[in-house]
């Protein structure tokens, strides 16, 4: 694709400057792309109702058209532009979690461009809570379609610098409002099946959703049964393990804390004796165990503070990539609360395989 000069503008995260928001909204209005911060990760935005602009998203990311994108709204009445049916469950969840990191899969309204939904009969909608995102959608006066602002198959960006590393020369403008608060993408919840089901765990936990809708189903286990992969391919395109290939191979360790630590130490020793540089992503509590192991250590936070771990997770994977290690060994952070989303991202990065 043609080279585009990429401008990065710093914006106040709490009180975005109106002149900058108007500049960005004008670009979107003219069919250009704008990268903007959300509370989860940075998004690569286009006016959701301009097919030519939507095409640019796929070109900039190198993403296949088979992968649908999320539409971001700033006010609940915009739902009516996007979906013909708003089930009562959607209203209750929106009331509780919007604006915030929850994406609802609803029946696609007739006006939604096919590029947004990859030809599916459903559309993904979320109301982000980042003031810059909300101001931009309002200034444009139209919903914004946006995937995460990374190159296809790479780790999602949580800073403007991450975005620049992936998309410089491919987008005209990045709005920089500092690091994203949550650091992991939104929870994608399907409301178009018999029972509501999580398609992608994310910033809103299964437990929190069940407090509102007790019958919310967990994501399908997808490292075991082939049929599940087939169901997933139809229901949640873009969620397949085979779609993800980080630049450095990652091994995910599971089991008891002692078991994970000793498994990782054995693997580090084996690789270090072969002269292979190893990176580890571990909890703060694990650092003493690995301090003299010869591995490059990154800790996203304490195992008792999964919000902190989630917020630093993608930055950690990028830091380890840049440290030029040949492999990343990573521990598991459990499945409670945000643990499920953290595990999902690490499992994807590990190509679905677990070391025990
Ligand atoms: O937090 C987030 O969700 C971020 C920020 C920018 O909002 N966005 C994000 O978008 O993560 P993306 O495109 O990287 O991931 C969206 C996920 C994809 O896995 C996609 O397959 C799924 O949502 N999705 C989108 N539309 C869908 C639909 N109609 N049915 C099922 N899954 C859908
Ligand atoms: Mg993404």
PDB file of N, CA and C and ligand atoms in Angstrom, residues 38 40-44 61 63 67-70 72 103 105 116-117 120 122-124 126 146-148 150 156 184-186 188 199-200 235-239, ligand 1:
ATOM      1  N   UNK A  38      -8.982   3.674  23.535  1.00  0.00           N
ATOM      2  CA  UNK A  38     -10.168   3.281  24.299  1.00  0.00           C
ATOM      3  C   UNK A  38      -9.643   2.807  25.654  1.00  0.00           C
ATOM      4  N   UNK A  40      -9.728  -0.107  26.698  1.00  0.00           N
ATOM      5  CA  UNK A  40      -9.168  -1.462  26.570  1.00  0.00           C
ATOM      6  C   UNK A  40      -7.835  -1.422  25.847  1.00  0.00           C
ATOM      7  N   UNK A  41      -7.882  -1.149  24.529  1.00  0.00           N
ATOM      8  CA  UNK A  41      -6.679  -1.060  23.693  1.00  0.00           C
ATOM      9  C   UNK A  41      -6.939   0.061  22.680  1.00  0.00           C
ATOM     10  N   UNK A  42      -5.907   0.450  21.923  1.00  0.00           N
ATOM     11  CA  UNK A  42      -6.129   1.461  20.882  1.00  0.00           C
ATOM     12  C   UNK A  42      -6.907   0.841  19.718  1.00  0.00           C
ATOM     13  N   UNK A  43      -7.810   1.646  19.124  1.00  0.00           N
ATOM     14  CA  UNK A  43      -8.625   1.178  18.003  1.00  0.00           C
ATOM     15  C   UNK A  43      -8.244   1.892  16.714  1.00  0.00           C
ATOM     16  N   UNK A  44      -8.416   1.179  15.596  1.00  0.00           N
ATOM     17  CA  UNK A  44      -8.137   1.733  14.267  1.00  0.00           C
ATOM     18  C   UNK A  44      -9.492   2.059  13.644  1.00  0.00           C
ATOM     19  N   UNK A  61      -4.279  -2.940   8.313  1.00  0.00           N
ATOM     20  CA  UNK A  61      -3.942  -4.014   9.262  1.00  0.00           C
ATOM     21  C   UNK A  61      -3.394  -5.255   8.581  1.00  0.00           C
ATOM     22  N   UNK A  63      -5.562  -7.332   7.352  1.00  0.00           N
ATOM     23  CA  UNK A  63      -6.537  -8.267   7.926  1.00  0.00           C
ATOM     24  C   UNK A  63      -7.466  -8.788   6.839  1.00  0.00           C
ATOM     25  N   UNK A  67     -12.960 -11.327   8.715  1.00  0.00           N
ATOM     26  CA  UNK A  67     -12.933 -11.025  10.148  1.00  0.00           C
ATOM     27  C   UNK A  67     -13.753  -9.755  10.421  1.00  0.00           C
ATOM     28  N   UNK A  68     -14.923  -9.878  11.074  1.00  0.00           N
ATOM     29  CA  UNK A  68     -15.787  -8.705  11.278  1.00  0.00           C
ATOM     30  C   UNK A  68     -15.232  -7.749  12.340  1.00  0.00           C
ATOM     31  N   UNK A  69     -15.668  -6.494  12.287  1.00  0.00           N
ATOM     32  CA  UNK A  69     -15.161  -5.501  13.250  1.00  0.00           C
ATOM     33  C   UNK A  69     -16.270  -4.993  14.173  1.00  0.00           C
ATOM     34  N   UNK A  70     -15.843  -4.433  15.305  1.00  0.00           N
ATOM     35  CA  UNK A  70     -16.774  -3.908  16.305  1.00  0.00           C
ATOM     36  C   UNK A  70     -17.157  -2.470  15.947  1.00  0.00           C
ATOM     37  N   UNK A  72     -18.409   1.111  17.379  1.00  0.00           N
ATOM     38  CA  UNK A  72     -18.389   1.837  18.645  1.00  0.00           C
ATOM     39  C   UNK A  72     -19.396   2.979  18.612  1.00  0.00           C
ATOM     40  N   UNK A 103     -18.725  -5.936  24.544  1.00  0.00           N
ATOM     41  CA  UNK A 103     -19.234  -5.887  23.166  1.00  0.00           C
ATOM     42  C   UNK A 103     -20.385  -6.863  23.039  1.00  0.00           C
ATOM     43  N   UNK A 105     -23.110  -8.900  20.670  1.00  0.00           N
ATOM     44  CA  UNK A 105     -23.425  -9.382  19.319  1.00  0.00           C
ATOM     45  C   UNK A 105     -24.942  -9.402  19.188  1.00  0.00           C
ATOM     46  N   UNK A 116     -18.430  -4.502   7.626  1.00  0.00           N
ATOM     47  CA  UNK A 116     -18.366  -4.458   9.096  1.00  0.00           C
ATOM     48  C   UNK A 116     -18.598  -5.854   9.668  1.00  0.00           C
ATOM     49  N   UNK A 117     -19.565  -6.566   9.093  1.00  0.00           N
ATOM     50  CA  UNK A 117     -20.004  -7.822   9.702  1.00  0.00           C
ATOM     51  C   UNK A 117     -19.422  -9.043   9.003  1.00  0.00           C
ATOM     52  N   UNK A 120     -21.928 -11.592   8.016  1.00  0.00           N
ATOM     53  CA  UNK A 120     -22.731 -12.298   9.031  1.00  0.00           C
ATOM     54  C   UNK A 120     -24.079 -11.599   9.212  1.00  0.00           C
ATOM     55  N   UNK A 122     -25.156 -10.861  12.034  1.00  0.00           N
ATOM     56  CA  UNK A 122     -25.053 -10.197  13.333  1.00  0.00           C
ATOM     57  C   UNK A 122     -24.044  -9.053  13.263  1.00  0.00           C
ATOM     58  N   UNK A 123     -24.127  -8.157  14.252  1.00  0.00           N
ATOM     59  CA  UNK A 123     -23.179  -7.045  14.316  1.00  0.00           C
ATOM     60  C   UNK A 123     -22.677  -6.893  15.761  1.00  0.00           C
ATOM     61  N   UNK A 124     -21.398  -6.573  15.903  1.00  0.00           N
ATOM     62  CA  UNK A 124     -20.785  -6.395  17.230  1.00  0.00           C
ATOM     63  C   UNK A 124     -20.802  -4.914  17.590  1.00  0.00           C
ATOM     64  N   UNK A 126     -20.232  -1.868  20.747  1.00  0.00           N
ATOM     65  CA  UNK A 126     -19.849  -1.527  22.114  1.00  0.00           C
ATOM     66  C   UNK A 126     -19.791  -0.019  22.302  1.00  0.00           C
ATOM     67  N   UNK A 146     -14.101  -0.115  14.467  1.00  0.00           N
ATOM     68  CA  UNK A 146     -12.675  -0.156  14.818  1.00  0.00           C
ATOM     69  C   UNK A 146     -12.243  -1.504  15.361  1.00  0.00           C
ATOM     70  N   UNK A 147     -11.286  -2.141  14.711  1.00  0.00           N
ATOM     71  CA  UNK A 147     -10.589  -3.261  15.340  1.00  0.00           C
ATOM     72  C   UNK A 147      -9.439  -2.713  16.176  1.00  0.00           C
ATOM     73  N   UNK A 148      -8.729  -3.583  16.871  1.00  0.00           N
ATOM     74  CA  UNK A 148      -7.531  -3.142  17.586  1.00  0.00           C
ATOM     75  C   UNK A 148      -6.512  -2.645  16.551  1.00  0.00           C
ATOM     76  N   UNK A 150      -3.455  -2.877  15.666  1.00  0.00           N
ATOM     77  CA  UNK A 150      -2.195  -3.600  15.471  1.00  0.00           C
ATOM     78  C   UNK A 150      -2.205  -4.232  14.085  1.00  0.00           C
ATOM     79  N   UNK A 156      -2.229  -6.757  20.551  1.00  0.00           N
ATOM     80  CA  UNK A 156      -2.966  -5.491  20.546  1.00  0.00           C
ATOM     81  C   UNK A 156      -2.154  -4.381  21.196  1.00  0.00           C
ATOM     82  N   UNK A 184      -6.570  -4.963  28.031  1.00  0.00           N
ATOM     83  CA  UNK A 184      -6.974  -6.202  27.370  1.00  0.00           C
ATOM     84  C   UNK A 184      -8.313  -5.887  26.687  1.00  0.00           C
ATOM     85  N   UNK A 185      -8.608  -6.540  25.559  1.00  0.00           N
ATOM     86  CA  UNK A 185      -9.778  -6.142  24.786  1.00  0.00           C
ATOM     87  C   UNK A 185     -11.095  -6.423  25.520  1.00  0.00           C
ATOM     88  N   UNK A 186     -12.177  -5.892  24.934  1.00  0.00           N
ATOM     89  CA  UNK A 186     -13.505  -6.058  25.537  1.00  0.00           C
ATOM     90  C   UNK A 186     -13.948  -7.522  25.505  1.00  0.00           C
ATOM     91  N   UNK A 188     -16.514 -10.145  24.375  1.00  0.00           N
ATOM     92  CA  UNK A 188     -17.502 -10.227  23.287  1.00  0.00           C
ATOM     93  C   UNK A 188     -18.563 -11.243  23.700  1.00  0.00           C
ATOM     94  N   UNK A 199     -17.899 -15.107  23.553  1.00  0.00           N
ATOM     95  CA  UNK A 199     -17.094 -15.557  22.413  1.00  0.00           C
ATOM     96  C   UNK A 199     -15.623 -15.230  22.656  1.00  0.00           C
ATOM     97  N   UNK A 200     -15.388 -14.110  23.321  1.00  0.00           N
ATOM     98  CA  UNK A 200     -14.009 -13.737  23.671  1.00  0.00           C
ATOM     99  C   UNK A 200     -14.033 -13.161  25.085  1.00  0.00           C
ATOM    100  N   UNK A 235     -19.308 -18.769  14.338  1.00  0.00           N
ATOM    101  CA  UNK A 235     -19.857 -17.828  15.323  1.00  0.00           C
ATOM    102  C   UNK A 235     -18.894 -16.697  15.647  1.00  0.00           C
ATOM    103  N   UNK A 236     -17.628 -17.016  15.713  1.00  0.00           N
ATOM    104  CA  UNK A 236     -16.656 -16.013  16.167  1.00  0.00           C
ATOM    105  C   UNK A 236     -15.442 -15.995  15.250  1.00  0.00           C
ATOM    106  N   UNK A 237     -15.657 -15.604  14.003  1.00  0.00           N
ATOM    107  CA  UNK A 237     -14.521 -15.580  13.087  1.00  0.00           C
ATOM    108  C   UNK A 237     -13.430 -14.694  13.655  1.00  0.00           C
ATOM    109  N   UNK A 238     -12.207 -15.058  13.439  1.00  0.00           N
ATOM    110  CA  UNK A 238     -11.121 -14.238  13.972  1.00  0.00           C
ATOM    111  C   UNK A 238     -10.703 -14.682  15.362  1.00  0.00           C
ATOM    112  N   UNK A 239     -11.407 -15.647  15.916  1.00  0.00           N
ATOM    113  CA  UNK A 239     -11.067 -16.119  17.260  1.00  0.00           C
ATOM    114  C   UNK A 239     -10.305 -17.443  17.199  1.00  0.00           C
TER     115      UNK A 239
HETATM  116  O1  LIG B   1     -11.698  -3.795  23.238  1.00  0.00           O
HETATM  117  C1  LIG B   1     -11.982  -4.047  22.071  1.00  0.00           C
HETATM  118  O2  LIG B   1     -12.892  -4.806  21.766  1.00  0.00           O
HETATM  119  C2  LIG B   1     -11.118  -3.371  20.986  1.00  0.00           C
HETATM  120  C3  LIG B   1     -11.347  -1.854  21.075  1.00  0.00           C
HETATM  121  C4  LIG B   1     -10.664  -1.120  19.952  1.00  0.00           C
HETATM  122  O3  LIG B   1     -12.733  -1.603  21.095  1.00  0.00           O
HETATM  123  N1  LIG B   1     -11.474  -3.884  19.694  1.00  0.00           N
HETATM  124  C5  LIG B   1     -11.107  -5.123  19.277  1.00  0.00           C
HETATM  125  O4  LIG B   1     -11.470  -5.387  17.965  1.00  0.00           O
HETATM  126  O5  LIG B   1     -10.536  -5.927  19.960  1.00  0.00           O
HETATM  127  P1  LIG B   1     -10.915  -6.634  17.157  1.00  0.00           P
HETATM  128  O6  LIG B   1     -11.395  -6.437  15.764  1.00  0.00           O
HETATM  129  O7  LIG B   1      -9.460  -6.756  17.337  1.00  0.00           O
HETATM  130  O8  LIG B   1     -11.674  -7.841  17.772  1.00  0.00           O
HETATM  131  C6  LIG B   1     -13.074  -7.948  17.612  1.00  0.00           C
HETATM  132  C7  LIG B   1     -13.503  -9.352  17.809  1.00  0.00           C
HETATM  133  C8  LIG B   1     -12.960 -10.237  16.706  1.00  0.00           C
HETATM  134  O9  LIG B   1     -12.500 -11.428  17.265  1.00  0.00           O
HETATM  135  C9  LIG B   1     -14.171 -10.486  15.836  1.00  0.00           C
HETATM  136  O10 LIG B   1     -14.112 -11.723  15.191  1.00  0.00           O
HETATM  137  C10 LIG B   1     -15.314 -10.399  16.823  1.00  0.00           C
HETATM  138  O11 LIG B   1     -14.938  -9.402  17.726  1.00  0.00           O
HETATM  139  N2  LIG B   1     -16.552 -10.024  16.136  1.00  0.00           N
HETATM  140  C11 LIG B   1     -16.833  -8.874  15.511  1.00  0.00           C
HETATM  141  N3  LIG B   1     -18.054  -8.908  14.938  1.00  0.00           N
HETATM  142  C12 LIG B   1     -18.573 -10.119  15.234  1.00  0.00           C
HETATM  143  C13 LIG B   1     -19.805 -10.775  14.958  1.00  0.00           C
HETATM  144  N4  LIG B   1     -20.774 -10.177  14.255  1.00  0.00           N
HETATM  145  N5  LIG B   1     -19.982 -12.023  15.425  1.00  0.00           N
HETATM  146  C14 LIG B   1     -19.018 -12.627  16.157  1.00  0.00           C
HETATM  147  N6  LIG B   1     -17.827 -12.063  16.463  1.00  0.00           N
HETATM  148  C15 LIG B   1     -17.605 -10.835  16.009  1.00  0.00           C
END
